[in-house]
Amino acid sequence: NGQIEVELVPMGTMAERLRAAGAGIPAFFTKTGAGTLVQHGGMPMRYSPDGKRTVVKVSVCKPASLFRPPMHPEAAPQEHIMETAISGDFAFVKAWKGDTEGNLVYRKTARNHNPAI
């Protein structure tokens, strides 16, 4: 029907969500995005098809928990939000070389997030 929804996610969180799915981890907690629209919801995800800025769907509130840093038990607890793992059906990756079995060799910055995908 030509509609698209957008979820804005910090880049490191997106990479970790993909890595978690590959490792069989269903969800994890992160400080990134705590206290923002990423956690509290209300960020526009879809506008009406008539071209006006009427918001049709907004992001939902994510579960959160308070944790103390393990190396500093006397520190104040910090809020973390729970992110769920996601997996893709296919991915475009950049590699220096590869073989017919799918083994890839990365160079320079291509090593950043490509292996997790």
PDB file of C-alpha atoms in Angstrom:
ATOM      1  CA  ASN A   1       0.000   0.000   0.000  1.00  0.00           C
ATOM      2  CA  GLY A   2       3.051   2.290  -0.167  1.00  0.00           C
ATOM      3  CA  GLN A   3       3.180   3.130   3.548  1.00  0.00           C
ATOM      4  CA  ILE A   4       6.339   3.057   5.627  1.00  0.00           C
ATOM      5  CA  GLU A   5       6.997   3.286   9.356  1.00  0.00           C
ATOM      6  CA  VAL A   6      10.225   4.643  10.781  1.00  0.00           C
ATOM      7  CA  GLU A   7      11.814   3.834  14.129  1.00  0.00           C
ATOM      8  CA  LEU A   8      14.738   6.068  15.076  1.00  0.00           C
ATOM      9  CA  VAL A   9      17.356   4.017  16.930  1.00  0.00           C
ATOM     10  CA  PRO A  10      20.886   5.023  17.996  1.00  0.00           C
ATOM     11  CA  MET A  11      23.480   3.400  15.703  1.00  0.00           C
ATOM     12  CA  GLY A  12      25.239   1.413  18.436  1.00  0.00           C
ATOM     13  CA  THR A  13      21.913   0.158  19.764  1.00  0.00           C
ATOM     14  CA  MET A  14      20.914  -0.976  16.267  1.00  0.00           C
ATOM     15  CA  ALA A  15      24.190  -2.887  15.870  1.00  0.00           C
ATOM     16  CA  GLU A  16      23.724  -4.498  19.284  1.00  0.00           C
ATOM     17  CA  ARG A  17      20.106  -5.467  18.477  1.00  0.00           C
ATOM     18  CA  LEU A  18      21.326  -7.249  15.332  1.00  0.00           C
ATOM     19  CA  ARG A  19      24.228  -8.907  17.182  1.00  0.00           C
ATOM     20  CA  ALA A  20      21.906 -10.048  19.982  1.00  0.00           C
ATOM     21  CA  ALA A  21      19.579 -11.740  17.490  1.00  0.00           C
ATOM     22  CA  GLY A  22      22.520 -13.591  15.931  1.00  0.00           C
ATOM     23  CA  ALA A  23      23.678 -14.736  19.378  1.00  0.00           C
ATOM     24  CA  GLY A  24      20.194 -15.880  20.441  1.00  0.00           C
ATOM     25  CA  ILE A  25      19.763 -13.137  23.074  1.00  0.00           C
ATOM     26  CA  PRO A  26      16.111 -11.972  23.052  1.00  0.00           C
ATOM     27  CA  ALA A  27      16.638  -8.592  24.784  1.00  0.00           C
ATOM     28  CA  PHE A  28      19.214  -6.470  26.639  1.00  0.00           C
ATOM     29  CA  PHE A  29      19.412  -3.260  28.693  1.00  0.00           C
ATOM     30  CA  THR A  30      21.240  -0.088  27.586  1.00  0.00           C
ATOM     31  CA  LYS A  31      21.663   3.460  28.946  1.00  0.00           C
ATOM     32  CA  THR A  32      21.603   4.921  25.429  1.00  0.00           C
ATOM     33  CA  GLY A  33      18.342   6.769  24.878  1.00  0.00           C
ATOM     34  CA  ALA A  34      17.253   6.675  28.541  1.00  0.00           C
ATOM     35  CA  GLY A  35      15.255   9.770  29.466  1.00  0.00           C
ATOM     36  CA  THR A  36      14.581  10.731  25.822  1.00  0.00           C
ATOM     37  CA  LEU A  37      11.795  10.119  23.303  1.00  0.00           C
ATOM     38  CA  VAL A  38      13.493   6.791  22.538  1.00  0.00           C
ATOM     39  CA  GLN A  39      12.419   5.610  26.006  1.00  0.00           C
ATOM     40  CA  HIS A  40       9.255   7.593  26.724  1.00  0.00           C
ATOM     41  CA  GLY A  41       7.670   7.231  23.303  1.00  0.00           C
ATOM     42  CA  GLY A  42       5.673   9.819  21.431  1.00  0.00           C
ATOM     43  CA  MET A  43       8.088  10.093  18.495  1.00  0.00           C
ATOM     44  CA  PRO A  44       6.204  10.199  15.160  1.00  0.00           C
ATOM     45  CA  MET A  45       6.528   6.910  13.259  1.00  0.00           C
ATOM     46  CA  ARG A  46       3.962   7.474  10.499  1.00  0.00           C
ATOM     47  CA  TYR A  47       2.149  10.503   9.093  1.00  0.00           C
ATOM     48  CA  SER A  48      -1.207  10.548   7.302  1.00  0.00           C
ATOM     49  CA  PRO A  49      -1.130   9.719   3.578  1.00  0.00           C
ATOM     50  CA  ASP A  50      -2.721  13.049   2.555  1.00  0.00           C
ATOM     51  CA  GLY A  51       0.642  14.819   2.853  1.00  0.00           C
ATOM     52  CA  LYS A  52      -0.290  16.854   5.912  1.00  0.00           C
ATOM     53  CA  ARG A  53       1.695  16.569   9.116  1.00  0.00           C
ATOM     54  CA  THR A  54      -1.046  14.652  10.897  1.00  0.00           C
ATOM     55  CA  VAL A  55       0.607  11.964  13.020  1.00  0.00           C
ATOM     56  CA  VAL A  56      -1.076   8.578  12.567  1.00  0.00           C
ATOM     57  CA  LYS A  57       1.192   6.458  14.762  1.00  0.00           C
ATOM     58  CA  VAL A  58       3.740   7.277  17.484  1.00  0.00           C
ATOM     59  CA  SER A  59       6.384   5.167  19.196  1.00  0.00           C
ATOM     60  CA  VAL A  60       5.441   3.426  22.437  1.00  0.00           C
ATOM     61  CA  CYS A  61       7.071   3.650  25.852  1.00  0.00           C
ATOM     62  CA  LYS A  62       9.853   1.083  26.372  1.00  0.00           C
ATOM     63  CA  PRO A  63      10.320  -0.828  29.649  1.00  0.00           C
ATOM     64  CA  ALA A  64      13.050   0.572  31.907  1.00  0.00           C
ATOM     65  CA  SER A  65      14.914  -0.496  35.059  1.00  0.00           C
ATOM     66  CA  LEU A  66      17.369   1.084  37.481  1.00  0.00           C
ATOM     67  CA  PHE A  67      20.821  -0.511  37.801  1.00  0.00           C
ATOM     68  CA  ARG A  68      23.890   0.382  39.852  1.00  0.00           C
ATOM     69  CA  PRO A  69      27.237   0.331  38.038  1.00  0.00           C
ATOM     70  CA  PRO A  70      28.926  -2.951  39.104  1.00  0.00           C
ATOM     71  CA  MET A  71      32.337  -1.325  39.651  1.00  0.00           C
ATOM     72  CA  HIS A  72      30.849   1.465  41.816  1.00  0.00           C
ATOM     73  CA  PRO A  73      28.163   0.021  44.119  1.00  0.00           C
ATOM     74  CA  GLU A  74      27.996   3.309  46.078  1.00  0.00           C
ATOM     75  CA  ALA A  75      26.984   5.263  42.959  1.00  0.00           C
ATOM     76  CA  ALA A  76      23.394   6.264  42.296  1.00  0.00           C
ATOM     77  CA  PRO A  77      21.348   3.826  40.206  1.00  0.00           C
ATOM     78  CA  GLN A  78      21.131   4.702  36.518  1.00  0.00           C
ATOM     79  CA  GLU A  79      18.121   4.185  34.300  1.00  0.00           C
ATOM     80  CA  HIS A  80      18.437   1.663  31.460  1.00  0.00           C
ATOM     81  CA  ILE A  81      15.915   0.832  28.750  1.00  0.00           C
ATOM     82  CA  MET A  82      15.193  -2.643  27.440  1.00  0.00           C
ATOM     83  CA  GLU A  83      15.815  -3.172  23.730  1.00  0.00           C
ATOM     84  CA  THR A  84      14.634  -6.289  21.906  1.00  0.00           C
ATOM     85  CA  ALA A  85      16.738  -8.163  19.370  1.00  0.00           C
ATOM     86  CA  ILE A  86      15.952  -7.842  15.665  1.00  0.00           C
ATOM     87  CA  SER A  87      17.020  -9.964  12.722  1.00  0.00           C
ATOM     88  CA  GLY A  88      16.931  -9.223   9.025  1.00  0.00           C
ATOM     89  CA  ASP A  89      16.050 -11.325   6.012  1.00  0.00           C
ATOM     90  CA  PHE A  90      19.028 -10.036   4.007  1.00  0.00           C
ATOM     91  CA  ALA A  91      21.790  -7.438   4.294  1.00  0.00           C
ATOM     92  CA  PHE A  92      24.147  -5.468   2.105  1.00  0.00           C
ATOM     93  CA  VAL A  93      27.680  -5.608   3.466  1.00  0.00           C
ATOM     94  CA  LYS A  94      30.993  -4.259   2.236  1.00  0.00           C
ATOM     95  CA  ALA A  95      33.983  -6.589   2.342  1.00  0.00           C
ATOM     96  CA  TRP A  96      37.486  -6.494   0.889  1.00  0.00           C
ATOM     97  CA  LYS A  97      37.232 -10.047  -0.394  1.00  0.00           C
ATOM     98  CA  GLY A  98      35.027 -13.075  -0.038  1.00  0.00           C
ATOM     99  CA  ASP A  99      34.670 -16.650  -1.234  1.00  0.00           C
ATOM    100  CA  THR A 100      31.794 -18.760  -2.532  1.00  0.00           C
ATOM    101  CA  GLU A 101      31.115 -20.114   0.976  1.00  0.00           C
ATOM    102  CA  GLY A 102      30.259 -16.639   2.295  1.00  0.00           C
ATOM    103  CA  ASN A 103      33.460 -16.075   4.280  1.00  0.00           C
ATOM    104  CA  LEU A 104      34.399 -12.390   4.199  1.00  0.00           C
ATOM    105  CA  VAL A 105      37.557 -10.396   4.928  1.00  0.00           C
ATOM    106  CA  TYR A 106      37.049  -6.790   6.045  1.00  0.00           C
ATOM    107  CA  ARG A 107      39.441  -3.847   5.827  1.00  0.00           C
ATOM    108  CA  LYS A 108      39.524  -0.497   7.601  1.00  0.00           C
ATOM    109  CA  THR A 109      36.124   0.854   8.698  1.00  0.00           C
ATOM    110  CA  ALA A 110      34.139  -1.931   7.000  1.00  0.00           C
ATOM    111  CA  ARG A 111      34.912  -3.985  10.134  1.00  0.00           C
ATOM    112  CA  ASN A 112      32.690  -1.619  12.138  1.00  0.00           C
ATOM    113  CA  HIS A 113      29.167  -3.124  11.873  1.00  0.00           C
ATOM    114  CA  ASN A 114      29.316  -5.435   8.841  1.00  0.00           C
ATOM    115  CA  PRO A 115      30.326  -8.628  10.730  1.00  0.00           C
ATOM    116  CA  ALA A 116      27.312  -8.348  13.064  1.00  0.00           C
ATOM    117  CA  ILE A 117      24.959  -8.183  10.106  1.00  0.00           C
TER     118      ILE A 117
END
